[in-house]
PDB file of N, CA, C and O in Angstrom:
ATOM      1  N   UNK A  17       0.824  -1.188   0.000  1.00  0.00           N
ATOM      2  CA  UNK A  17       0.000   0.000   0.000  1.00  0.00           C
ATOM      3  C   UNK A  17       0.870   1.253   0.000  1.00  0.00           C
ATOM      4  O   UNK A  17       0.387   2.227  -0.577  1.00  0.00           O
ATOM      5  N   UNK A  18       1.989   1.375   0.515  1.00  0.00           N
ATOM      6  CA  UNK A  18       2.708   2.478   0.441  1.00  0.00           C
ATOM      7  C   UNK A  18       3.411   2.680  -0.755  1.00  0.00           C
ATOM      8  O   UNK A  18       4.053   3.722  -0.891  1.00  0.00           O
ATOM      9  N   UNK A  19       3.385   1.885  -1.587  1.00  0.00           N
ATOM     10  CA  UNK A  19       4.248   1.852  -2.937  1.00  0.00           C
ATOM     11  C   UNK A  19       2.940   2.416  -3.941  1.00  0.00           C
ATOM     12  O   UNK A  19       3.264   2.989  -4.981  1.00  0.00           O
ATOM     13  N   UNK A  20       1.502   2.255  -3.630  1.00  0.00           N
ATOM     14  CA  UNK A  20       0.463   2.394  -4.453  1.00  0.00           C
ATOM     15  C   UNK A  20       0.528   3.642  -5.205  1.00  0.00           C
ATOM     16  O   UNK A  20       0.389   4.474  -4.308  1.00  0.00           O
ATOM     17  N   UNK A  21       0.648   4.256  -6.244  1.00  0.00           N
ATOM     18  CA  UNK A  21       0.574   5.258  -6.981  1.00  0.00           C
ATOM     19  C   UNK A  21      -0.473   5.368  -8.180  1.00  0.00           C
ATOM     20  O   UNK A  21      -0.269   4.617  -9.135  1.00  0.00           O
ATOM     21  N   UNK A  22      -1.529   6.191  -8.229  1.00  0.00           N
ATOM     22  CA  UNK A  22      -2.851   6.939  -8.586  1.00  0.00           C
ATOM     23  C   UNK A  22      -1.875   6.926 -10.326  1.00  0.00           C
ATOM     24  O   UNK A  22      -1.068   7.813 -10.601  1.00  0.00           O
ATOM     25  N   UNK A  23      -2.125   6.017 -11.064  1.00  0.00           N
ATOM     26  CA  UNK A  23      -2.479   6.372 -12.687  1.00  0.00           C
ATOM     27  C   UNK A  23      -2.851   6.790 -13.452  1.00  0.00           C
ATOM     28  O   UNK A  23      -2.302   6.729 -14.552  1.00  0.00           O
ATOM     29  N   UNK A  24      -4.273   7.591 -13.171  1.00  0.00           N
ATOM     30  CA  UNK A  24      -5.463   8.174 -13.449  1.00  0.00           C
ATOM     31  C   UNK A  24      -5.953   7.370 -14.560  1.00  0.00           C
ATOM     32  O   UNK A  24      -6.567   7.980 -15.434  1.00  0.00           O
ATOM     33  N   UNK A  25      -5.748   5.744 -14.725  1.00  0.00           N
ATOM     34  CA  UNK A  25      -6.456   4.684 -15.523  1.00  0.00           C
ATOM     35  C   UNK A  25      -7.787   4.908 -14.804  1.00  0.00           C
ATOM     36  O   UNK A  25      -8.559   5.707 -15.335  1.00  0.00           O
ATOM     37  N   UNK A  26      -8.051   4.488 -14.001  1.00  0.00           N
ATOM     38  CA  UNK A  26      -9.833   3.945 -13.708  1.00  0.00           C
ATOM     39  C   UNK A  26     -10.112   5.158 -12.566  1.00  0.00           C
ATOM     40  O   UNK A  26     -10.664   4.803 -11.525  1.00  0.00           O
ATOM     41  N   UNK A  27      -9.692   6.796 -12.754  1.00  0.00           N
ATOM     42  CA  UNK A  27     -10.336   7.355 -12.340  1.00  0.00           C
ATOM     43  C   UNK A  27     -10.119   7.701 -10.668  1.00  0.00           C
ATOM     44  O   UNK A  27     -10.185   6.696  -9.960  1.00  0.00           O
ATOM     45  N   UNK A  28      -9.881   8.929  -9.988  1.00  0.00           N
ATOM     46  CA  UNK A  28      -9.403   9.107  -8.538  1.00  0.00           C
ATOM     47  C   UNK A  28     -10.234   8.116  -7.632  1.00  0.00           C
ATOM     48  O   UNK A  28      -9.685   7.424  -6.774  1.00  0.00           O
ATOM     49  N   UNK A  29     -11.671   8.090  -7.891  1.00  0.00           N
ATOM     50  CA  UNK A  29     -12.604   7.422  -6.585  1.00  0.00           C
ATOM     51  C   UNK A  29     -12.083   6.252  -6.554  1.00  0.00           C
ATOM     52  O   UNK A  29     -11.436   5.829  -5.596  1.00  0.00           O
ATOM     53  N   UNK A  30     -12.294   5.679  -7.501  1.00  0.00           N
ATOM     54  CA  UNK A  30     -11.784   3.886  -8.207  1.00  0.00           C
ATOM     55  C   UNK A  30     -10.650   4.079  -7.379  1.00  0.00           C
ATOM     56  O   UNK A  30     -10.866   3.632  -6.253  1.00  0.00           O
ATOM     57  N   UNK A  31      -9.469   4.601  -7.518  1.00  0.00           N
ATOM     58  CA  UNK A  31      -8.273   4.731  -6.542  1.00  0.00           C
ATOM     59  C   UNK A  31      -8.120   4.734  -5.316  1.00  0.00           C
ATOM     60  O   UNK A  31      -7.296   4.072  -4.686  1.00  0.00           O
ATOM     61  N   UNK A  32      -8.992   5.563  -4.858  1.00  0.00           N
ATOM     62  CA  UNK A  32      -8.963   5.851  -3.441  1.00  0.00           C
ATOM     63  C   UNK A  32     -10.209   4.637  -2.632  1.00  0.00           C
ATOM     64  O   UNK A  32     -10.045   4.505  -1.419  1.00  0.00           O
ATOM     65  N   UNK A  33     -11.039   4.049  -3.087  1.00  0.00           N
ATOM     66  CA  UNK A  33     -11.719   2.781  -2.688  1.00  0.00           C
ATOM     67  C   UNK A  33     -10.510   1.869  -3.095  1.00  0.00           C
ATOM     68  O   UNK A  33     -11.439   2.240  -3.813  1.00  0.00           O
ATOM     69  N   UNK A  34      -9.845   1.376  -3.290  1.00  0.00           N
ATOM     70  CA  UNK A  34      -9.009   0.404  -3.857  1.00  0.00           C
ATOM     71  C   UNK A  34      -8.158   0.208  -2.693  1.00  0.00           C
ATOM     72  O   UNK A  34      -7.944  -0.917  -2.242  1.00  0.00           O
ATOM     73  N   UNK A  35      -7.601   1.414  -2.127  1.00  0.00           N
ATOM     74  CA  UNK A  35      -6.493   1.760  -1.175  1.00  0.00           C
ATOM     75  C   UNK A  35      -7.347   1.743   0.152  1.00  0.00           C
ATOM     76  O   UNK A  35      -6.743   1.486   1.193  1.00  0.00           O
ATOM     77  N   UNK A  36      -8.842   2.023   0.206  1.00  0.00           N
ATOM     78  CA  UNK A  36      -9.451   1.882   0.974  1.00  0.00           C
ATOM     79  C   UNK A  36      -9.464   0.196   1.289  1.00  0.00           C
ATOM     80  O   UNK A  36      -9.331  -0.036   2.490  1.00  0.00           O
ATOM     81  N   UNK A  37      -9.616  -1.163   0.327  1.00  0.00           N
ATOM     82  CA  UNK A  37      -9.681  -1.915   0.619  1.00  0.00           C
ATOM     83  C   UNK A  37      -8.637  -2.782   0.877  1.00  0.00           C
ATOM     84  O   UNK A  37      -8.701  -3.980   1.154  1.00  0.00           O
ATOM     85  N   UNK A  38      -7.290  -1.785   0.717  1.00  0.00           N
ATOM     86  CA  UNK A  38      -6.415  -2.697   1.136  1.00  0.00           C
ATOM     87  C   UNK A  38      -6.566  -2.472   2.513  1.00  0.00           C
ATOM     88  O   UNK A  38      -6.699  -3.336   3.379  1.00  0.00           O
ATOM     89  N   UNK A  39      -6.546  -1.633   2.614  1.00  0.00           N
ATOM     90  CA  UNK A  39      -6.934  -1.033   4.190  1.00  0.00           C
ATOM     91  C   UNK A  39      -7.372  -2.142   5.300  1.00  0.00           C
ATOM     92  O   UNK A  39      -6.877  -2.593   6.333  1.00  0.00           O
ATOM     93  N   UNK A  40      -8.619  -2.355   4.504  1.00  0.00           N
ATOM     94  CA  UNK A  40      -9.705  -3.359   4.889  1.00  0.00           C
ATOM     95  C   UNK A  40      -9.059  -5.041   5.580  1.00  0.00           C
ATOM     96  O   UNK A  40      -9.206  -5.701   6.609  1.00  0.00           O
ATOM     97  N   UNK A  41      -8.419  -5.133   4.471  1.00  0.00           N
ATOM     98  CA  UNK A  41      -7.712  -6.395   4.119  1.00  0.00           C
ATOM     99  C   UNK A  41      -6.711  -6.254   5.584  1.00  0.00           C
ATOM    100  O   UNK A  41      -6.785  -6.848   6.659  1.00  0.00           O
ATOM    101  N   UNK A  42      -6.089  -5.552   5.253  1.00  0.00           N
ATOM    102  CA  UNK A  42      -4.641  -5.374   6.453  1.00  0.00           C
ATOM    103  C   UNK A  42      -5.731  -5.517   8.001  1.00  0.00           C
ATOM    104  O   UNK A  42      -5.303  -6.141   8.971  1.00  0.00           O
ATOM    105  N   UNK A  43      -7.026  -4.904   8.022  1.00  0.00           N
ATOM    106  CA  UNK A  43      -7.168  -4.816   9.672  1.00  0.00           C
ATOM    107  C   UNK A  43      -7.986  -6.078   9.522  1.00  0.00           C
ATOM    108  O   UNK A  43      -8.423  -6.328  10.645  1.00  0.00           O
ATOM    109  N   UNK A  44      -8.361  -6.908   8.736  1.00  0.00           N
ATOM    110  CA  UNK A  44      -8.524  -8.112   8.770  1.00  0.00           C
ATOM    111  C   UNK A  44      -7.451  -9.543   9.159  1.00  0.00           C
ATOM    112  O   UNK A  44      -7.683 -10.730   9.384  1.00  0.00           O
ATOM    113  N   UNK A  45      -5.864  -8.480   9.077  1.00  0.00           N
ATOM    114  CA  UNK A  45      -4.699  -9.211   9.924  1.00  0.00           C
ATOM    115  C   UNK A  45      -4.057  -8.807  11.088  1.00  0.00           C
ATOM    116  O   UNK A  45      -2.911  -8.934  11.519  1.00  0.00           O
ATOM    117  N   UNK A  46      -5.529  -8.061  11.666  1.00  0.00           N
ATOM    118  CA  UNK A  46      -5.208  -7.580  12.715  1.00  0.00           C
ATOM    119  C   UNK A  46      -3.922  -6.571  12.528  1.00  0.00           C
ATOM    120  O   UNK A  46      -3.193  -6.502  13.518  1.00  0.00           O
ATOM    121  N   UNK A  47      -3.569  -5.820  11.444  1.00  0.00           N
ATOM    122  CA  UNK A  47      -3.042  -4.286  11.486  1.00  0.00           C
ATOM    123  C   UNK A  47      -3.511  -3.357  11.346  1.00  0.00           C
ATOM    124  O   UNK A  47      -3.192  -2.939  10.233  1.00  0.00           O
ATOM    125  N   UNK A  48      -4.305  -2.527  11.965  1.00  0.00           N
ATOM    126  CA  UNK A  48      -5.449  -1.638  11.792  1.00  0.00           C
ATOM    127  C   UNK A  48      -4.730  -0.115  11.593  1.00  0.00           C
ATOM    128  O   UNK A  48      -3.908   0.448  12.316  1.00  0.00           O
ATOM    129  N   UNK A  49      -5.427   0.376  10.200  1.00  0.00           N
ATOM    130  CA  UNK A  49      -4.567   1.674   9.936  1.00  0.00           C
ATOM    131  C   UNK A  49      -5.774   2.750  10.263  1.00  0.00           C
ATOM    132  O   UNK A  49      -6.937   2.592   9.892  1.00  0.00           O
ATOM    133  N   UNK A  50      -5.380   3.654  10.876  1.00  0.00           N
ATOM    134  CA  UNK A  50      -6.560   5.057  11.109  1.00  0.00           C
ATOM    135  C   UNK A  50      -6.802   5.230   9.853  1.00  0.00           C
ATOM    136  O   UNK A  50      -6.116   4.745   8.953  1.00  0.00           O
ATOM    137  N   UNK A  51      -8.082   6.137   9.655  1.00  0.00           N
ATOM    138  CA  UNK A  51      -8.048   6.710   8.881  1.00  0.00           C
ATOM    139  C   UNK A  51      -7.829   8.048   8.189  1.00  0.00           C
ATOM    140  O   UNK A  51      -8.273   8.497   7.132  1.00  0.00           O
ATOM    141  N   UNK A  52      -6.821   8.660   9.321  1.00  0.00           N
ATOM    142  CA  UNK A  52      -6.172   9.682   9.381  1.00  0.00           C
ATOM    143  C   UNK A  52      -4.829   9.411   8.027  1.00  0.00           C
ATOM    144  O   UNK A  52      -4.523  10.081   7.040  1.00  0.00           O
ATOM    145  N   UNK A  53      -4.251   7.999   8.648  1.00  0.00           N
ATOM    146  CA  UNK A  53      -3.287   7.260   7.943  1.00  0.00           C
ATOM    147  C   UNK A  53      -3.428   7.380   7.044  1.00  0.00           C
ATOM    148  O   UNK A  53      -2.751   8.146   6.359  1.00  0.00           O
ATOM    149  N   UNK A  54      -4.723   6.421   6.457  1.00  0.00           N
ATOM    150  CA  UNK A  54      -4.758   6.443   4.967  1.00  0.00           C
ATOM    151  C   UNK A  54      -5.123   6.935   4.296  1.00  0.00           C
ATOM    152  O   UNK A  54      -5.078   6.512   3.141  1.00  0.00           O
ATOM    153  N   UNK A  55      -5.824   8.366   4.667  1.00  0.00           N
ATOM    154  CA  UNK A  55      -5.859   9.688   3.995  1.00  0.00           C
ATOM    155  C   UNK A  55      -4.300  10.165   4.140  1.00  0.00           C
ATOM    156  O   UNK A  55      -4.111  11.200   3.502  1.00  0.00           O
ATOM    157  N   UNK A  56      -3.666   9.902   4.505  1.00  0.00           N
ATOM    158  CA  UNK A  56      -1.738  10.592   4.132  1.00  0.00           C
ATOM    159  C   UNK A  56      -1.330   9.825   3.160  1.00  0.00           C
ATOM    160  O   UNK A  56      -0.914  10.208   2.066  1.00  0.00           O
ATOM    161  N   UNK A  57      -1.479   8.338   3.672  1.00  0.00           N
ATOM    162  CA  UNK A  57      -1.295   7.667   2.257  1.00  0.00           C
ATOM    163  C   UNK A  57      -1.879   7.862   1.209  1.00  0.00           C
ATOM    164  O   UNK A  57      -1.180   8.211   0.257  1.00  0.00           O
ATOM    165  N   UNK A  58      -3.237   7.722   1.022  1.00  0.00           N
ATOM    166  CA  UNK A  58      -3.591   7.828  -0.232  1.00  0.00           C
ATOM    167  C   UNK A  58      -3.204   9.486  -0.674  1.00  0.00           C
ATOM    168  O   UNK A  58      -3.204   9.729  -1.881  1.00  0.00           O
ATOM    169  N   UNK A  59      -2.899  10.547   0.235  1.00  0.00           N
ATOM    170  CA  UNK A  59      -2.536  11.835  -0.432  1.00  0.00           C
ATOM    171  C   UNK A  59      -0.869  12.031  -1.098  1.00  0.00           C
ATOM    172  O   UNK A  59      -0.294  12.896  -1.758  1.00  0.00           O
ATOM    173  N   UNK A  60      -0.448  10.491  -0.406  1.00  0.00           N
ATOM    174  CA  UNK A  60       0.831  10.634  -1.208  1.00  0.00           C
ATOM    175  C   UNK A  60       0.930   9.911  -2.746  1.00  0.00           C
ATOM    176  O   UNK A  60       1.711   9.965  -3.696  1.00  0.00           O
ATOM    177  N   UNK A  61      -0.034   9.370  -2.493  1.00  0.00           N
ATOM    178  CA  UNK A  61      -0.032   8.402  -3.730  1.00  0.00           C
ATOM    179  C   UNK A  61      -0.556   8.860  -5.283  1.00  0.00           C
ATOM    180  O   UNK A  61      -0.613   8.291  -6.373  1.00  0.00           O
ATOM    181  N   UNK A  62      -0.973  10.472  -4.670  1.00  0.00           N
ATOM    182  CA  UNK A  62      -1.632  10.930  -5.940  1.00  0.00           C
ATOM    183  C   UNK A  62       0.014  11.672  -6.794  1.00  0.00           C
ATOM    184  O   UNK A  62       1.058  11.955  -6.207  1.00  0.00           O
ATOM    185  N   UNK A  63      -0.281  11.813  -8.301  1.00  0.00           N
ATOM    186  CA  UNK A  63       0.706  12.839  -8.710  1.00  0.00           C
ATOM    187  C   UNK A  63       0.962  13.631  -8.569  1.00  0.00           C
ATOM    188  O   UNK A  63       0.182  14.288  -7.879  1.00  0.00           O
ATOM    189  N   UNK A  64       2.142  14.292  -9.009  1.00  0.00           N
ATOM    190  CA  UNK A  64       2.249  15.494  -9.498  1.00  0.00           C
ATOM    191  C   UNK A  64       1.387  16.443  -9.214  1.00  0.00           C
ATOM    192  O   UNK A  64       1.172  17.233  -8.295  1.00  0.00           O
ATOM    193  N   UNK A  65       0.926  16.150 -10.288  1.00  0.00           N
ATOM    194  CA  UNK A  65       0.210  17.421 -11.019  1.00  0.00           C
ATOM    195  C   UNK A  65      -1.312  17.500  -9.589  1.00  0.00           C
ATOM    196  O   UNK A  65      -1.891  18.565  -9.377  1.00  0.00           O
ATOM    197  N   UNK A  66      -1.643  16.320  -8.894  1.00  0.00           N
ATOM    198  CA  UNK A  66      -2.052  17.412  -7.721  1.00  0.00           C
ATOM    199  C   UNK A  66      -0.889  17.934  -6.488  1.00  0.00           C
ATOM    200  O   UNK A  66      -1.161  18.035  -5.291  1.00  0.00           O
ATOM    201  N   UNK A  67      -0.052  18.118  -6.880  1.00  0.00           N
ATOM    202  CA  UNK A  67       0.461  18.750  -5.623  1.00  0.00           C
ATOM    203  C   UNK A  67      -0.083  19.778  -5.420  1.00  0.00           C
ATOM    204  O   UNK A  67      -0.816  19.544  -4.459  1.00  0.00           O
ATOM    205  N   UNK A  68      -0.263  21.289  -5.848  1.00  0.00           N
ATOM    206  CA  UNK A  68      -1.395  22.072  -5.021  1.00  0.00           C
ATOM    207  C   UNK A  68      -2.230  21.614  -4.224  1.00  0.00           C
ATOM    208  O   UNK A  68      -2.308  21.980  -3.051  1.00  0.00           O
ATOM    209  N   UNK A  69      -2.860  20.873  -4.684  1.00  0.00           N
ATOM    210  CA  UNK A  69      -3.836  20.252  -3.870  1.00  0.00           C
ATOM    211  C   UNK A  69      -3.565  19.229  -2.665  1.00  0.00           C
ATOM    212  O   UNK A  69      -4.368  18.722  -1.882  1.00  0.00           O
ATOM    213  N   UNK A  70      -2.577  19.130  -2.738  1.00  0.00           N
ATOM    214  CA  UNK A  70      -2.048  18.090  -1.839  1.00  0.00           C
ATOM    215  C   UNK A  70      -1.244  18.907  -0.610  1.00  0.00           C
ATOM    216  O   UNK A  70      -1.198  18.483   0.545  1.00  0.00           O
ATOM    217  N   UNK A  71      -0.556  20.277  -1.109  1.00  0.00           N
ATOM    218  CA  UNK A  71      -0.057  21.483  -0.461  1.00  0.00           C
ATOM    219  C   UNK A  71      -1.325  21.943   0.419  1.00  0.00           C
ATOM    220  O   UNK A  71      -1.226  21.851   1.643  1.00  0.00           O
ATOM    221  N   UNK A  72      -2.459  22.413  -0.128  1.00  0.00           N
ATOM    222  CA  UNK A  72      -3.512  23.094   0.459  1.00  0.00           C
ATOM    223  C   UNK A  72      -4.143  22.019   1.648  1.00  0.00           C
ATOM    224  O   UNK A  72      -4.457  22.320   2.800  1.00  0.00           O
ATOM    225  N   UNK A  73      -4.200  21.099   1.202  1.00  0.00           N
ATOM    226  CA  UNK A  73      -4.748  19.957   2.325  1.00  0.00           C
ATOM    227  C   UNK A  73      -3.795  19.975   3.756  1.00  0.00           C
ATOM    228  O   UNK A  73      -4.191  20.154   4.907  1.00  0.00           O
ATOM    229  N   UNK A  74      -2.518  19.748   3.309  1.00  0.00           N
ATOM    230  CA  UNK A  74      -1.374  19.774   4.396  1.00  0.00           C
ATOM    231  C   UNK A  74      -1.350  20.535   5.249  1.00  0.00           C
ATOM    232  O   UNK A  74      -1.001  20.321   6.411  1.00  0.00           O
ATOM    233  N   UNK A  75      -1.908  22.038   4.539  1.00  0.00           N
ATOM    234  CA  UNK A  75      -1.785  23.188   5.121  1.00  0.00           C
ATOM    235  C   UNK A  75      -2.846  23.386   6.291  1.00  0.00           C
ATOM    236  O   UNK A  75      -2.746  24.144   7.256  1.00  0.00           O
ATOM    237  N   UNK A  76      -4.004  22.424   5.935  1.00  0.00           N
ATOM    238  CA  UNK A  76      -5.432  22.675   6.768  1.00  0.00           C
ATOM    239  C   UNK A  76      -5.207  22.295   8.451  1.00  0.00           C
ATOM    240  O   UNK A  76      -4.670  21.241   8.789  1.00  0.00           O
ATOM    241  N   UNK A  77      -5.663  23.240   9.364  1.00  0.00           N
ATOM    242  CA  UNK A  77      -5.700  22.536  10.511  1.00  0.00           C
ATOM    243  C   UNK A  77      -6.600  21.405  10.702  1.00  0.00           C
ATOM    244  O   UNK A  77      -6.301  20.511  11.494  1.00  0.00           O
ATOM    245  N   UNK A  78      -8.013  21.376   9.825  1.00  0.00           N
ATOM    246  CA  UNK A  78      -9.103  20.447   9.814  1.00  0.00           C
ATOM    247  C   UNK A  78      -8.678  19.659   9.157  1.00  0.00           C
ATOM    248  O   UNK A  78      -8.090  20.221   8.233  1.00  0.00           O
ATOM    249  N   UNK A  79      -8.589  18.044   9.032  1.00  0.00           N
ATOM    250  CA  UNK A  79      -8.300  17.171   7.953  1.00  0.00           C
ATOM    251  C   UNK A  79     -10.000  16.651   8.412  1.00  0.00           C
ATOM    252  O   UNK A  79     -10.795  16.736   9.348  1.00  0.00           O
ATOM    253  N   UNK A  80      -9.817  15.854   6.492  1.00  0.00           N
ATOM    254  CA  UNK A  80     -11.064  15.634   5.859  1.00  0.00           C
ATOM    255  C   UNK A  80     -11.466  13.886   6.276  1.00  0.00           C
ATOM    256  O   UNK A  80     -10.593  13.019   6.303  1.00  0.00           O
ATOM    257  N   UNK A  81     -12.730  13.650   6.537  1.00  0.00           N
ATOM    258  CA  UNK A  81     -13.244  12.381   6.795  1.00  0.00           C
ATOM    259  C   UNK A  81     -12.858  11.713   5.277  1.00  0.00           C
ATOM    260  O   UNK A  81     -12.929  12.302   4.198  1.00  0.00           O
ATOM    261  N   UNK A  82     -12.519  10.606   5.464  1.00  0.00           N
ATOM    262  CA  UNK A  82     -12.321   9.397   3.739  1.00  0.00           C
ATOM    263  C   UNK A  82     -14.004  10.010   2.787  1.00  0.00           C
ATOM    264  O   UNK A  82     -13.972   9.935   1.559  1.00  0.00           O
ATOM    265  N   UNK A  83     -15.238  10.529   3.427  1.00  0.00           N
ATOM    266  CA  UNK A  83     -16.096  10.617   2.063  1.00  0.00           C
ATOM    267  C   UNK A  83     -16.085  12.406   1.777  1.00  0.00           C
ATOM    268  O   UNK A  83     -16.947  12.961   1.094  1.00  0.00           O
ATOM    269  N   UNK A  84     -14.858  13.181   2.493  1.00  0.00           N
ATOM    270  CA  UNK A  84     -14.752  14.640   2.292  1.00  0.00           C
ATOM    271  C   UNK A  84     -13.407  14.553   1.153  1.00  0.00           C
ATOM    272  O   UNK A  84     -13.182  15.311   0.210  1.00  0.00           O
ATOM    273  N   UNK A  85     -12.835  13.675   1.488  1.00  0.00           N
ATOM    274  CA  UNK A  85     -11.369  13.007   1.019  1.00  0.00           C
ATOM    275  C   UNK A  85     -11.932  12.688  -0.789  1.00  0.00           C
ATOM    276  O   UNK A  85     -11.324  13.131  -1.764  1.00  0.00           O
ATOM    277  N   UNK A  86     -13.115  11.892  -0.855  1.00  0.00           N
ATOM    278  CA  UNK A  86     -13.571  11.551  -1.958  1.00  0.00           C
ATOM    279  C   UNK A  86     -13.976  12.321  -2.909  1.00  0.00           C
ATOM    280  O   UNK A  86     -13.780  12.377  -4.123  1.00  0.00           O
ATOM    281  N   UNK A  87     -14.733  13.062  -1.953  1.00  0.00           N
ATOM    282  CA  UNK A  87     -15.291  14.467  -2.672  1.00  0.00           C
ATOM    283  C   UNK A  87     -14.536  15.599  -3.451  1.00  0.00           C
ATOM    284  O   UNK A  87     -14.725  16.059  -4.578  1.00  0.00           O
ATOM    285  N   UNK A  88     -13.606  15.898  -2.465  1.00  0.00           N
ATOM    286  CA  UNK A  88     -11.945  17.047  -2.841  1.00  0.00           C
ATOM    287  C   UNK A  88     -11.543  16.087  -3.704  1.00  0.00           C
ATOM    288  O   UNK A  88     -12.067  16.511  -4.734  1.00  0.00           O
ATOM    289  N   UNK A  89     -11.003  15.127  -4.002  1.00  0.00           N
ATOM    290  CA  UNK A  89     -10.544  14.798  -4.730  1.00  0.00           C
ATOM    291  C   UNK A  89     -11.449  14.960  -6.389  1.00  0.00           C
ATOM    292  O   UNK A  89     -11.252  15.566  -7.443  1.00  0.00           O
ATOM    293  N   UNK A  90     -12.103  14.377  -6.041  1.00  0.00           N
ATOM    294  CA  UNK A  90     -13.145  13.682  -7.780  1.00  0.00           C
ATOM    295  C   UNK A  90     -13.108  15.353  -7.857  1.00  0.00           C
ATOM    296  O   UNK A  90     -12.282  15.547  -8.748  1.00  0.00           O
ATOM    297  N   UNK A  91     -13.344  16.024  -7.618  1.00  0.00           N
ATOM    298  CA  UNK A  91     -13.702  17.561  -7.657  1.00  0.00           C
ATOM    299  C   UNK A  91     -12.013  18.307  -8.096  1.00  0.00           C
ATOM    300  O   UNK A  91     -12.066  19.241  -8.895  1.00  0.00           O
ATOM    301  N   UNK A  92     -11.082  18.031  -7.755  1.00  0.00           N
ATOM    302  CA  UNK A  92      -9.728  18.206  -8.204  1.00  0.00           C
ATOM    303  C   UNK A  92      -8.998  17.174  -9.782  1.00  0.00           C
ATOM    304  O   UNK A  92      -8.063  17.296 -10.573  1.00  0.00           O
ATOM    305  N   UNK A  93     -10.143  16.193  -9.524  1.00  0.00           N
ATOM    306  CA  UNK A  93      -9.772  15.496 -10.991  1.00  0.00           C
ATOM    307  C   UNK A  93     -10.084  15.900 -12.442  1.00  0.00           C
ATOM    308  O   UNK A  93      -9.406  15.901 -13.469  1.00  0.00           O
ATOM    309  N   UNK A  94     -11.648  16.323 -12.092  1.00  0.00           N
ATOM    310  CA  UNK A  94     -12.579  16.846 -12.546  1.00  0.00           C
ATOM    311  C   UNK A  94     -11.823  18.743 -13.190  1.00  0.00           C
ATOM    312  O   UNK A  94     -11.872  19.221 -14.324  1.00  0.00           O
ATOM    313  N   UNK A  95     -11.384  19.177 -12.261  1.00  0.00           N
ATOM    314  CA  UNK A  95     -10.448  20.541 -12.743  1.00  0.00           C
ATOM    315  C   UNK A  95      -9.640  20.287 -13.262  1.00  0.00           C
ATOM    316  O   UNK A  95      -9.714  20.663 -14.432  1.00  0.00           O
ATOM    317  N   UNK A  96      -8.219  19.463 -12.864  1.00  0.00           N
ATOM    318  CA  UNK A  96      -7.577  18.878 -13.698  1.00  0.00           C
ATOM    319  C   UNK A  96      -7.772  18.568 -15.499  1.00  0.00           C
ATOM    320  O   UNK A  96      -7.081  18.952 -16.443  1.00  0.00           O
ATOM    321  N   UNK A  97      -8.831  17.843 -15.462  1.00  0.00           N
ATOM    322  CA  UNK A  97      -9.217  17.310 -16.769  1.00  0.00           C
ATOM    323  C   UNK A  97      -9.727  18.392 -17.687  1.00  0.00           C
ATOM    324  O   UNK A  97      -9.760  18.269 -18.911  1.00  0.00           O
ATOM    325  N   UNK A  98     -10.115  19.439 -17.036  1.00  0.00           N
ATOM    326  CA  UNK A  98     -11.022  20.048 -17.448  1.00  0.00           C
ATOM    327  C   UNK A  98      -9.252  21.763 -18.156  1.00  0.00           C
ATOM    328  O   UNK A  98      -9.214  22.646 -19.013  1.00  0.00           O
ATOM    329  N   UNK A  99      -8.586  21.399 -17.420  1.00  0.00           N
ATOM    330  CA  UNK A  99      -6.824  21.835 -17.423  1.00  0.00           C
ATOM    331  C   UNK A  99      -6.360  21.508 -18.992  1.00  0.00           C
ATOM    332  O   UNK A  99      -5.933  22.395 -19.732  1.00  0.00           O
ATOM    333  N   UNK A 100      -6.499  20.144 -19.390  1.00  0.00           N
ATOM    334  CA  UNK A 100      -6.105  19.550 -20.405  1.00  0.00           C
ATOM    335  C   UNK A 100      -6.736  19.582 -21.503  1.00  0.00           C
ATOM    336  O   UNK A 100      -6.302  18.975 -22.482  1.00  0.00           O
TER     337      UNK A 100
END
């Protein structure tokens, strides 16, 4: 999971449920990751080209619940694409 890196093949949500279920998997071996965690992880795992977005998040004293996480994101993909 820490090696996981966002392709933008099947789309940010598709990504971030994916990483969500490894998640799943791991506290099913009894290693249970917050989900503080894997919102850092999955914010490292995105590219480049969101680093702003990945800057502005860092910067927040509030961090985002995994379906605020979903939202900022698809909504940053969505600009992105819309970039190109």
């Amino acid at each position: 999971m820490l090696t996981t890196k966002y392709d933008g093949a099947s789309g940010v949500r598709e990504h971030i449920m994916t990483m969500n279920d490894m998640a799943a998997k791991l506290e099913g071996m009894c290693i249970e990751i917050s989900e503080g965690l894997l919102i850092d992880f999955i914010m490292n795992s995105l590219p480049v080209e969101y680093g702003p977005f990945r800057i502005n998040y860092n910067t927040r004293t509030e961090k985002w619940t995994m379906s605020e996480l979903i939202h900022m994101c698809v909504q940053e993909e969505e600009h992105l694409m819309g970039m190109f």
